Amino acid sequence: MKDIIENIQTKFSISEVTKQRDNQYFISVEKKDAVQVVTYLKDIEKFSNFILLTAVDWIEKGQFQLTYLLSDPINKLDIGVRTFIERENATMDSAHHLWEHTATFQRELKEMFGIDFPGSPRVDEPFLLEGWDNIPPMRREFDTKKYSEETYFPRPGRTTNDPAEHMKKKLYPNEKK
Amino acid sequence: MKILYVLFSFFIILNYGLLQTGFIRRITARVGKRIGVPFYQPYIDLVKNYAIRSQFSHGVMFYLGPVFRLSGGIGIFLFMPLIYGNEMFSNFSMSGDLILILYFMFIGMLGMALGAGEGGHPYSIIGITRGLSQFTTIEVPMTLAVISIAAQYQTLSISEIVAAQQGGFMNWTIMTNPLATAAAMLAFLGMIGYAPFNVVNAPQENPLGPPTEFHGTFLGMLQTNRVILHVIESILFMNLFFGGATNWLALIVKAFIIYFYAVFIGTVFPRFRIDQSIKWFLFIPTILGILAVIFIS
Amino acid sequence: MAEEKNYKIIQPEDTEENKFLKPENYKREVTAPDGETFVVDPINDYFCDAKPQPHAPNTIKIVEKFLNWARSESIWVLGYGTGCGSIEIYPLMTPRFDAYRFGVQQRPTPRQSNLFIISGYLSVKTLKRAIRSYEQMPSPKYVMGLGSCTINGGMYWDSYNTINRLDQYMPVDVYVAGCMPRPEALLAGFMELKKRIKEGKGEGANEYAEKFDWYKANQKKVIKDWNMPDYNW
């Protein structure tokens, strides 16, 4: 696994390498390199299995973090390729030409985060949310509780307990704060 | 007077069929270590289905489909002598009724095809296509067996065939013409429609097949027809191959055993796909039927 | 050979209602072979959207009582699972719980079923299908809400995509609380439903027909991508 990382380092500029286990590494690359690194990993280093593509919303930095998770089922190796993209008008190169099912992940990201993947098949069709007309719900500025209360007729009389406080009261009722 | 007798025996057959369905469901449940439905459950289902308040139709043929099916079942019943030598329970049996009964069996299927086709649900169309193609292949060994016994007894009247089999166990067709019996009994499995030949309305595979769109009264009619048809087909086979019956007790015992044979096989074996079942019917039962015709003539 | 189009699609007005209308449901101007032109509105013309009518119970009391008894003893469940609760329905048919004893059977088609079990959370996308199935069932029909998600949203109470209260969208006869309820609780729910039907309270279909506009407004509030006739029977 180590030699694979070194091979990549000679060809691409990698900002960060995280070792999780002996056979699991995460590398961070530039946005323009990301799909190339994935292509290189698939074609040269035999990471033939695409597990998932996911996004994390770093609202403070104004960035999305994308993670491509690949695995090599023969040698039992995993590698994650991380990259940051801009949050405003987020677009990313599509990787659907490498694995067909990548298009589904990209479709979901388009719907949930509003990240566009130009050229990806059926990327504009609704995936889970039919007829969604708000900001994409997985973005952190979307207030899901407020939206739910406005839309879905909350049943009155619902109470919420903080689990720690509740258990304290239940188990040690005599203890003073 | 005759009509009253027919109505009376129809009443007996209907109740017997409903009770038999209930008991068979209970027995198959016991095979699966369940308790199963109460034995009167078919009655309740029937009452409930006739008591459904809202009905919607897809057109004229949608109404006529269950009517055709039910008239097919009743048609078989009308020309079937139930008890040998009893004028009361011979119904409208006449010479040549065997051919008529074979026709009535197909009429129900065809009516169902028209009704289900008008229903417009894709699953019913798939189901009815399978049903028709399977039933066509079932008819081949069945008809060969009928030709064989018609040649053997030189008649096409069920009453006369039963009369020829009287006088002891050794006179039954199953002893005198075992090949035709074998072919017909294999075809019987397909007619009753339990596994392995129930791909027509396999609930897990194509939800319910032909009756997908039928509900309420339509479904009630189909259920009524189903219980009558099962009993009456058992009685047909009893008349043709197992010496008929001279009293009600013999009829019930024999018909139940013949029906239970299909249920037994259905409980034990898994389901054939439609191409497999067609091949199966055109292979062993058909060869048996051809041999039966050759040997008898 | 490309088929020649004999119709012209009319672009819908840019209103809130038409926002999610699919192109195949746009109104179109068709020219008939004899030269006559007329406008076809697929949603209203290809489907019958007559409103549901309430059906009065049988006027003879003892007959209605008998029919209600038959209905309660022969409950056919629509085999349609919406959430995690559907996994709790299948054990009902196994030897351990054996719901057949109580006359409960599963039917694969809404046309023949009486009871619709909403088994767990309902996302908006599923709600659309559930309403369609519910409207296709013949009257009298009953709805059972399974799990806390159908009562007040359960653990998805603040989710952006699951409804909170089922009774805003279709009339519910029985709720079975729990997350998830065990099959025993479901059996208890069946018993409760039977009691209700025998008392003559299982008139959900009539209620739906009477308060149709209110239910439809609630449904359309969450299902923005409607694209079907108002009432699909």
XYZ file of C-alpha atoms in Angstrom:
707
model
C 0.000 0.000 0.000
C 2.812 2.371 0.849
C 4.390 2.083 -2.574
C 1.087 2.916 -4.189
C 0.932 6.160 -2.217
C 4.513 6.945 -3.184
C 3.717 6.258 -6.835
C 0.842 8.682 -6.714
C 2.970 11.288 -5.000
C 5.429 11.255 -7.860
C 2.724 11.938 -10.405
C 0.254 14.232 -8.622
C 0.555 16.839 -5.931
C -0.978 15.457 -2.757
C -1.524 17.844 0.094
C -2.258 15.353 2.840
C -1.969 11.608 3.454
C -3.871 10.029 6.359
C -3.186 6.465 7.377
C -6.187 4.760 8.959
C -4.938 1.188 8.825
C -2.211 -0.648 6.985
C -4.536 -1.211 4.081
C -6.609 1.977 4.270
C -5.360 5.437 3.330
C -6.976 8.771 2.625
C -5.315 11.268 0.332
C -6.278 14.870 -0.331
C -5.823 16.289 -3.808
C -6.627 19.422 -5.761
C -10.019 19.731 -7.417
C -8.555 19.634 -10.925
C -6.617 16.458 -10.150
C -9.337 14.489 -8.401
C -10.914 12.638 -11.319
C -7.470 12.043 -12.813
C -6.279 10.463 -9.585
C -9.352 8.275 -9.509
C -8.774 7.261 -13.125
C -5.132 6.512 -12.371
C -6.102 4.413 -9.347
C -8.606 2.459 -11.370
C -6.483 1.842 -14.439
C -2.952 1.471 -13.087
C -3.288 0.483 -9.449
C -6.289 -1.854 -9.963
C -8.689 -0.226 -7.541
C -11.509 -1.675 -9.552
C -14.411 -1.181 -7.152
C -16.051 2.201 -6.641
C -17.745 2.183 -3.238
C -19.215 5.623 -2.847
C -19.018 9.305 -3.541
C -20.124 11.563 -0.741
C -19.993 15.192 0.248
C -19.521 17.113 3.486
C -20.677 20.684 3.860
C -17.971 22.897 5.426
C -20.110 25.995 5.664
C -17.524 27.945 7.689
C -14.855 27.523 5.021
C -17.384 27.993 2.221
C -16.414 24.666 0.736
C -17.743 21.192 0.027
C -15.506 18.212 0.651
C -15.996 15.357 -1.775
C -14.743 11.862 -0.986
C -14.323 9.131 -3.577
C -13.971 5.795 -1.831
C -12.351 3.030 -3.879
C -11.330 -0.478 -3.035
C -9.198 -3.242 -4.462
C -11.107 -6.427 -3.680
C -8.266 -8.756 -4.662
C -5.542 -7.318 -2.426
C -8.082 -5.998 0.096
C -6.964 -2.366 -0.060
C -9.092 0.745 0.428
C -8.299 4.283 -0.566
C -10.233 7.498 -0.197
C -9.610 10.467 -2.432
C -10.645 13.764 -0.870
C -10.994 17.080 -2.535
C -12.420 20.487 -1.709
C -14.622 22.416 -4.090
C -16.115 25.872 -3.840
C -19.527 26.128 -2.227
C -20.792 28.902 -4.499
C -22.000 27.475 -7.829
C -20.490 24.149 -6.923
C -19.517 22.101 -9.946
C -17.342 19.059 -10.257
C -16.099 16.915 -13.110
C -18.229 13.852 -13.636
C -16.712 10.405 -13.183
C -19.564 8.416 -14.698
C -17.388 7.230 -17.565
C -15.324 5.161 -15.113
C -18.161 3.364 -13.326
C -21.766 3.553 -14.407
C -23.182 3.698 -10.926
C -21.245 6.840 -10.159
C -23.984 8.659 -12.036
C -26.483 7.714 -9.321
C -24.277 9.146 -6.581
C -23.825 12.297 -8.604
C -27.560 12.560 -9.125
C -28.098 12.312 -5.394
C -25.427 14.927 -4.660
C -27.008 17.267 -7.162
C -30.311 16.914 -5.384
C -29.154 16.929 -1.777
C -26.280 19.436 -1.973
C -26.802 21.200 -5.257
C -23.408 20.137 -6.630
C -23.593 20.056 -10.400
C -21.898 17.375 -12.460
C -22.166 18.522 -16.066
C -22.524 15.651 -18.494
C -23.570 13.045 -15.986
C -26.586 11.098 -17.225
C -30.011 11.957 -15.711
C -28.341 14.288 -13.248
C -31.236 16.740 -13.272
C -33.987 14.228 -12.600
C -35.373 14.024 -9.069
C -33.949 11.130 -7.134
C -35.716 11.034 -3.769
C -37.391 14.410 -3.558
C -40.122 14.762 -6.119
C -41.082 18.341 -6.592
C -38.596 19.968 -4.241
C -38.657 23.738 -4.533
C -36.487 24.810 -1.609
C -32.713 24.998 -1.179
C -31.123 21.538 -1.259
C -31.929 19.958 2.109
C -28.486 18.644 3.042
C -26.890 22.076 2.918
C -26.329 23.265 6.424
C -28.093 26.588 6.030
C -31.338 24.650 5.432
C -33.305 24.543 8.705
C -34.928 21.129 8.516
C -36.802 21.477 11.807
C -38.378 24.738 10.802
C -39.315 23.369 7.400
C -40.857 20.290 8.959
C -42.896 22.316 11.432
C -44.174 24.579 8.684
C -45.056 21.799 6.278
C -45.984 18.576 8.019
C -48.618 19.462 10.649
C -46.677 18.638 13.842
C -48.856 16.994 16.481
C -49.236 19.350 19.435
C -48.095 18.196 22.852
C -44.871 16.592 21.799
C -42.092 17.025 24.375
C -38.400 16.432 24.022
C -36.080 15.361 26.805
C -32.343 15.766 26.972
C -31.236 12.160 27.481
C -28.553 12.969 30.070
C -30.845 15.144 32.167
C -33.692 12.678 31.869
C -31.653 9.711 33.041
C -30.162 11.757 35.875
C -33.619 12.645 37.096
C -34.818 9.092 36.746
C -31.887 7.308 38.349
C -30.929 9.817 41.053
C -34.133 11.663 41.917
C -32.848 12.873 45.291
C -29.613 14.394 44.090
C -29.532 18.213 44.039
C -27.953 20.040 41.178
C -89.104 -30.913 -11.119
C -85.782 -31.658 -12.716
C -84.731 -28.079 -12.193
C -85.437 -28.299 -8.479
C -83.274 -31.394 -8.238
C -80.492 -29.622 -10.108
C -80.714 -26.629 -7.807
C -80.650 -28.896 -4.795
C -77.547 -30.740 -5.951
C -75.975 -27.401 -6.904
C -76.542 -26.239 -3.349
C -74.893 -29.386 -1.993
C -71.933 -29.063 -4.340
C -71.422 -25.383 -3.524
C -71.433 -25.970 0.211
C -69.270 -29.023 -0.119
C -66.832 -27.045 -2.228
C -66.640 -24.190 0.266
C -66.129 -26.545 3.192
C -63.555 -28.507 1.217
C -61.631 -25.303 0.403
C -61.652 -24.328 4.056
C -60.499 -27.713 5.236
C -57.797 -27.966 2.587
C -56.463 -24.581 3.639
C -56.419 -25.804 7.200
C -54.606 -28.977 6.218
C -51.949 -27.123 4.222
C -51.538 -24.776 7.182
C -50.916 -27.763 9.426
C -48.225 -28.921 6.999
C -46.527 -25.584 7.681
C -47.051 -26.000 11.444
C -49.679 -23.275 11.511
C -53.185 -23.429 12.868
C -54.692 -21.953 9.778
C -57.969 -20.280 8.926
C -61.255 -21.418 10.473
C -62.946 -23.964 8.206
C -65.817 -21.523 7.562
C -63.490 -18.767 6.334
C -64.487 -19.192 2.627
C -68.093 -18.400 3.562
C -67.059 -15.208 5.327
C -64.845 -14.135 2.455
C -67.699 -14.726 0.070
C -70.184 -12.699 2.148
C -67.667 -9.909 2.530
C -66.894 -9.761 -1.156
C -70.571 -9.608 -2.069
C -70.995 -6.832 0.534
C -68.343 -4.504 -0.909
C -70.004 -1.131 -1.369
C -68.150 0.578 -4.177
C -67.607 -1.107 -7.496
C -65.945 0.274 -10.557
C -65.961 -1.168 -14.000
C -63.558 -1.006 -16.902
C -66.169 -1.770 -19.532
C -68.686 -4.338 -20.673
C -66.270 -7.241 -21.014
C -65.058 -6.557 -17.503
C -68.559 -7.404 -16.284
C -68.898 -10.360 -18.609
C -65.546 -11.978 -17.764
C -66.594 -13.378 -14.367
C -70.034 -14.181 -15.805
C -68.426 -16.275 -18.533
C -66.198 -17.943 -16.014
C -69.087 -18.769 -13.694
C -71.255 -19.983 -16.547
C -68.369 -22.211 -17.619
C -68.286 -23.749 -14.150
C -72.047 -24.122 -13.926
C -72.160 -25.467 -17.474
C -69.852 -28.305 -16.535
C -71.980 -28.919 -13.491
C -75.249 -29.046 -15.425
C -74.165 -31.879 -17.672
C -72.375 -33.933 -15.066
C -74.137 -36.986 -13.630
C -73.346 -36.933 -9.948
C -74.748 -40.210 -8.612
C -74.967 -43.228 -10.882
C -78.396 -44.789 -11.224
C -80.160 -41.968 -9.374
C -82.561 -39.992 -11.525
C -82.513 -37.116 -8.990
C -78.833 -36.366 -9.228
C -78.062 -37.062 -12.862
C -78.570 -33.432 -13.860
C -78.908 -32.997 -17.624
C -76.588 -35.807 -18.559
C -77.081 -36.989 -22.136
C -75.194 -38.741 -24.851
C -72.154 -36.763 -25.947
C -71.932 -34.674 -22.793
C -68.237 -35.478 -22.474
C -67.443 -33.321 -25.491
C -69.661 -30.558 -24.130
C -67.827 -30.580 -20.818
C -64.460 -30.320 -22.521
C -65.754 -27.254 -24.329
C -67.127 -25.652 -21.185
C -63.745 -25.972 -19.528
C -62.251 -23.707 -22.138
C -65.113 -21.191 -22.197
C -64.374 -20.083 -18.661
C -60.737 -19.463 -19.555
C -61.667 -17.474 -22.661
C -64.206 -15.332 -20.849
C -61.650 -14.625 -18.194
C -59.163 -13.636 -20.883
C -61.575 -11.099 -22.335
C -62.469 -9.662 -18.939
C -58.915 -9.486 -17.702
C -57.817 -7.942 -20.968
C -60.344 -5.163 -20.567
C -59.161 -4.629 -16.992
C -55.978 -3.329 -18.524
C -53.593 -4.296 -15.771
C -50.337 -5.622 -17.245
C -50.106 -8.409 -14.690
C -53.529 -9.744 -15.582
C -52.546 -9.828 -19.229
C -49.325 -11.683 -18.442
C -51.286 -14.047 -16.219
C -53.983 -14.769 -18.757
C -51.451 -15.319 -21.531
C -49.729 -17.888 -19.373
C -53.040 -19.391 -18.349
C -54.251 -19.846 -21.904
C -51.005 -21.292 -23.166
C -50.769 -23.680 -20.230
C -54.387 -24.730 -20.549
C -53.946 -25.422 -24.252
C -51.155 -27.846 -23.476
C -53.189 -29.419 -20.663
C -55.947 -30.093 -23.153
C -53.637 -32.242 -25.305
C -53.130 -35.189 -22.885
C -56.662 -34.713 -21.543
C -58.227 -34.994 -24.979
C -56.042 -37.985 -25.876
C -57.178 -39.722 -22.702
C -60.812 -38.924 -23.461
C -60.427 -40.264 -27.021
C -58.884 -43.381 -25.597
C -61.713 -44.126 -23.187
C -64.325 -43.117 -25.734
C -62.849 -45.715 -28.059
C -62.673 -48.215 -25.228
C -66.333 -47.907 -24.201
C -67.652 -46.933 -27.636
C -69.595 -43.994 -26.193
C -69.292 -40.292 -25.381
C -71.865 -40.236 -22.609
C -70.520 -40.009 -19.083
C -73.490 -41.942 -17.701
C -72.746 -44.872 -19.996
C -69.044 -44.749 -19.180
C -69.934 -44.929 -15.484
C -72.391 -47.744 -16.171
C -69.699 -49.728 -17.955
C -67.444 -49.457 -14.907
C -69.912 -50.854 -12.397
C -69.464 -54.200 -10.753
C -66.366 -54.099 -8.682
C -62.929 -52.607 -8.464
C -61.527 -54.484 -11.447
C -63.947 -52.832 -13.891
C -62.766 -49.277 -13.237
C -60.953 -47.495 -16.021
C -57.871 -47.175 -13.876
C -57.535 -50.972 -14.087
C -58.779 -51.512 -17.635
C -56.994 -48.546 -19.205
C -54.175 -47.418 -16.906
C -52.340 -45.403 -19.570
C -55.265 -43.091 -20.261
C -55.809 -42.699 -16.527
C -52.187 -41.763 -15.985
C -52.243 -39.176 -18.762
C -55.482 -37.647 -17.527
C -54.445 -37.585 -13.887
C -51.291 -35.681 -14.817
C -53.433 -33.240 -16.787
C -55.683 -32.949 -13.717
C -52.784 -31.417 -11.766
C -52.676 -28.579 -14.244
C -56.455 -28.130 -14.281
C -56.734 -27.708 -10.542
C -53.910 -25.196 -10.651
C -51.889 -25.853 -7.560
C -48.107 -25.963 -7.632
C -46.148 -26.925 -9.716
C -48.546 -25.483 -12.293
C -49.755 -22.347 -10.520
C -47.599 -19.824 -12.304
C -50.816 -18.399 -13.791
C -51.792 -16.635 -10.602
C -48.614 -16.961 -8.612
C -49.025 -14.353 -5.873
C -45.336 -13.797 -5.369
C -44.350 -13.648 -8.989
C -47.016 -11.739 -10.874
C -49.404 -10.525 -8.209
C -52.487 -12.677 -8.616
C -52.439 -12.915 -12.399
C -55.790 -12.697 -14.215
C -58.057 -11.517 -11.362
C -55.817 -8.576 -10.415
C -58.417 -5.949 -11.259
C -61.480 -7.860 -10.090
C -62.969 -6.933 -6.764
C -66.143 -7.115 -4.760
C -68.917 -8.967 -6.532
C -66.729 -9.892 -9.491
C -64.241 -11.536 -7.183
C -67.075 -13.204 -5.305
C -68.253 -14.769 -8.541
C -64.754 -15.933 -9.364
C -64.437 -17.480 -5.908
C -67.788 -19.233 -6.260
C -66.732 -20.567 -9.612
C -63.402 -21.717 -8.271
C -64.906 -23.890 -5.552
C -67.527 -25.349 -7.914
C -64.930 -26.012 -10.586
C -62.597 -27.809 -8.223
C -65.328 -30.121 -6.966
C -66.857 -30.721 -10.345
C -63.542 -31.523 -11.992
C -62.814 -34.040 -9.249
C -66.227 -35.557 -9.892
C -65.557 -35.677 -13.632
C -62.375 -37.636 -13.064
C -64.145 -39.846 -10.572
C -66.811 -40.614 -13.173
C -64.370 -41.238 -15.962
C -61.699 -43.265 -14.238
C -62.742 -44.341 -10.772
C -66.063 -45.997 -11.327
C -68.397 -43.142 -10.435
C -70.405 -43.127 -7.238
C -73.636 -44.784 -6.263
C -74.298 -42.701 -3.154
C -73.245 -39.370 -1.684
C -70.762 -40.882 0.727
C -68.851 -42.650 -2.019
C -68.917 -39.451 -4.084
C -67.512 -37.320 -1.301
C -64.814 -39.813 -0.346
C -63.689 -40.389 -3.919
C -63.836 -36.724 -4.967
C -61.964 -35.645 -1.888
C -59.211 -38.213 -2.441
C -58.810 -37.191 -6.071
C -58.719 -33.509 -5.099
C -56.379 -34.169 -2.239
C -53.949 -35.839 -4.609
C -53.562 -32.509 -6.428
C -53.271 -30.641 -3.128
C -50.664 -33.078 -1.864
C -48.501 -32.611 -4.924
C -49.036 -28.865 -4.730
C -47.868 -28.717 -1.127
C -44.768 -30.785 -1.736
C -43.409 -29.463 -5.010
C -42.135 -26.042 -6.037
C -43.454 -24.098 -8.985
C -42.658 -24.584 -12.660
C -42.016 -21.631 -14.907
C -44.446 -21.400 -17.789
C -41.992 -22.679 -20.408
C -41.080 -25.625 -18.182
C -44.693 -26.555 -17.513
C -45.615 -26.395 -21.194
C -42.679 -28.634 -22.077
C -43.613 -30.997 -19.270
C -47.240 -31.345 -20.386
C -46.225 -31.909 -23.982
C -43.720 -34.574 -23.031
C -44.684 -37.290 -20.522
C -48.484 -36.911 -20.330
C -48.805 -36.529 -24.078
C -46.718 -39.633 -24.742
C -48.831 -41.530 -22.245
C -51.977 -40.298 -23.965
C -50.752 -41.310 -27.412
C -49.799 -44.751 -26.096
C -53.249 -45.050 -24.531
C -54.922 -44.302 -27.857
C -52.646 -46.752 -29.705
C -53.162 -49.570 -27.233
C -56.917 -49.244 -27.100
C -57.476 -49.196 -30.855
C -39.870 6.018 -40.202
C -40.644 8.812 -37.845
C -44.275 9.184 -37.016
C -45.645 12.540 -37.965
C -46.923 14.525 -35.021
C -50.528 15.536 -35.378
C -50.576 17.627 -32.225
C -49.046 20.773 -30.876
C -48.080 21.066 -27.232
C -49.447 24.109 -25.448
C -46.937 25.492 -22.987
C -48.653 25.768 -19.595
C -48.888 29.070 -17.811
C -46.095 29.757 -15.393
C -48.130 29.422 -12.202
C -47.399 27.772 -8.879
C -49.704 24.911 -9.757
C -48.011 24.077 -13.038
C -44.478 24.272 -11.694
C -43.872 20.526 -11.615
C -46.201 19.456 -14.403
C -44.472 16.842 -16.514
C -44.204 17.426 -20.274
C -46.343 14.399 -21.068
C -49.179 15.962 -19.090
C -49.130 19.297 -20.914
C -52.274 20.250 -22.735
C -51.999 19.690 -26.442
C -53.846 20.796 -29.535
C -54.694 17.778 -31.665
C -55.674 17.876 -35.297
C -58.011 15.040 -36.165
C -57.803 13.321 -39.563
C -60.860 15.247 -40.727
C -59.176 18.562 -40.059
C -60.970 19.414 -36.840
C -58.767 20.701 -34.028
C -59.460 20.286 -30.355
C -57.555 20.562 -27.085
C -56.668 17.456 -25.065
C -55.820 17.772 -21.391
C -54.215 14.410 -20.508
C -54.837 14.545 -16.778
C -58.519 15.375 -17.021
C -59.387 13.618 -20.266
C -57.564 10.306 -20.024
C -58.696 9.546 -16.491
C -62.078 9.670 -14.861
C -61.770 11.948 -11.864
C -65.283 11.814 -10.469
C -65.174 12.525 -6.770
C -65.763 9.667 -4.343
C -69.302 9.339 -3.073
C -70.158 8.289 0.460
C -72.045 4.991 0.539
C -74.824 4.730 3.093
C -74.783 1.589 5.230
C -77.543 -0.935 4.778
C -80.732 0.456 6.277
C -81.788 -2.803 7.863
C -79.836 -2.855 11.067
C -79.467 -6.573 11.544
C -78.208 -7.059 7.975
C -75.636 -4.328 8.429
C -74.551 -5.937 11.674
C -74.111 -9.278 9.966
C -72.160 -7.700 7.105
C -69.963 -5.844 9.559
C -69.259 -9.110 11.319
C -68.258 -10.672 8.002
C -66.054 -7.681 7.186
C -64.349 -7.845 10.543
C -63.683 -11.570 10.274
C -62.233 -11.343 6.783
C -59.621 -8.616 6.719
C -57.528 -8.588 3.594
C -54.344 -6.611 4.000
C -52.748 -4.816 1.100
C -49.241 -6.182 0.756
C -47.505 -2.844 0.572
C -44.806 -1.881 3.030
C -43.806 1.732 3.319
C -41.134 1.893 5.987
C -39.186 -0.304 8.331
C -42.456 -1.641 9.759
C -43.153 -3.782 6.751
C -40.594 -6.240 8.031
C -42.848 -6.757 11.049
C -45.807 -7.718 8.892
C -44.271 -10.775 7.265
C -43.730 -12.712 10.521
C -47.491 -12.431 11.033
C -48.000 -15.081 8.400
C -45.471 -17.508 9.859
C -46.278 -20.348 12.309
C -45.258 -18.318 15.304
C -47.888 -15.601 14.986
C -50.196 -16.998 12.301
C -52.582 -14.142 11.612
C -54.621 -16.423 9.344
C -56.345 -17.661 12.494
C -58.090 -14.302 12.760
C -59.098 -14.142 9.132
C -56.269 -11.783 8.233
C -54.867 -12.470 4.794
C -52.579 -10.601 2.451
C -53.631 -9.567 -1.007
C -51.182 -8.274 -3.584
C -53.551 -5.815 -5.231
C -55.380 -2.808 -3.781
C -58.545 -3.752 -5.655
C -59.155 -6.705 -3.373
C -57.893 -5.477 -0.034
C -59.752 -3.792 2.805
C -56.989 -2.823 5.169
C -54.057 -0.605 4.333
C -51.249 -0.839 6.867
C -49.017 2.217 6.752
C -46.016 0.509 8.249
C -43.720 3.186 9.530
C -42.420 6.464 8.202
C -43.924 7.880 5.056
C -41.716 9.995 2.878
C -43.436 12.390 0.544
C -42.551 10.267 -2.456
C -44.140 7.214 -0.824
C -47.137 9.197 0.358
C -48.062 9.898 -3.240
C -48.091 6.167 -4.004
C -49.888 5.357 -0.767
C -52.680 7.794 -1.572
C -53.021 6.294 -5.034
C -53.275 2.799 -3.595
C -55.700 3.928 -0.920
C -58.008 5.529 -3.431
C -58.027 2.391 -5.544
C -59.274 0.213 -2.718
C -63.002 -0.441 -2.744
C -65.157 0.848 0.086
C -65.389 -0.044 2.985
C -61.685 0.319 3.620
C -59.630 0.742 6.739
C -56.229 2.228 7.506
C -53.905 1.171 10.265
C -51.018 3.420 11.268
C -48.110 1.349 12.486
C -45.365 2.804 14.644
C -44.849 6.232 16.161
C -43.767 7.690 12.822
C -47.353 7.702 11.636
C -48.611 9.206 14.894
C -46.347 12.192 15.416
C -43.354 11.626 13.207
C -41.425 9.486 15.657
C -37.707 9.836 15.309
C -38.192 11.557 11.954
C -40.277 14.340 13.471
C -37.966 17.104 12.211
C -37.076 15.507 8.907
C -37.491 17.492 5.715
C -39.047 14.637 3.806
C -41.284 12.536 6.048
C -44.784 13.443 7.105
C -45.618 13.792 10.761
C -49.276 12.922 11.097
C -50.936 10.332 8.926
C -54.478 11.361 9.858
C -54.072 14.612 7.968
C -53.831 12.730 4.690
C -56.161 9.750 5.061
C -58.677 8.660 7.705
C -56.989 6.315 10.170
C -58.935 3.677 12.075
C -56.322 2.262 14.419
C -52.877 3.357 15.497
C -50.369 0.840 16.826
C -47.767 2.659 18.877
C -44.156 1.591 19.244
C -40.896 1.860 17.427
C -41.184 -0.724 16.011
C -44.242 -2.495 17.408
C -43.783 -6.240 17.709
C -46.066 -8.575 15.752
C -48.027 -9.187 18.955
C -48.872 -5.487 19.049
C -50.005 -5.757 15.456
C -52.287 -8.644 16.363
C -53.714 -6.538 19.184
C -54.260 -3.801 16.630
C -56.193 -6.233 14.448
C -58.385 -7.140 17.397
C -59.047 -3.456 18.085
C -59.898 -2.908 14.442
C -62.320 -5.832 14.509
C -64.058 -4.344 17.531
C -64.357 -1.034 15.721
C -65.785 -2.589 12.598
C -68.293 -4.631 14.576
C -69.468 -1.482 16.334
C -70.026 0.083 12.939
C -67.327 2.722 13.355
C -65.159 1.600 10.455
C -66.532 4.195 8.063
C -63.206 5.676 6.985
C -64.078 5.558 3.303
C -67.214 7.632 3.830
C -65.294 10.070 5.958
C -62.737 10.427 3.220
C -65.445 11.061 0.674
C -67.188 13.641 2.849
C -64.066 15.597 3.783
C -62.471 15.015 0.392
C -61.539 18.647 -0.259
C -59.815 19.019 3.096
C -57.776 15.840 2.639
C -56.900 16.773 -0.929
C -55.699 20.239 0.142
C -53.481 18.679 2.798
C -52.097 16.149 0.374
C -51.392 18.748 -2.267
C -49.631 20.928 0.263
C -46.822 18.420 0.658
C -46.934 16.662 -2.709
C -46.001 19.444 -5.054
C -45.208 17.129 -7.931
C -48.806 15.925 -8.247
C -49.043 14.992 -11.952
C -52.078 12.756 -11.613
C -55.830 13.220 -11.504
C -57.306 14.366 -8.212
C -58.990 11.085 -7.478
C -57.556 7.875 -8.942
C -59.893 5.022 -8.495
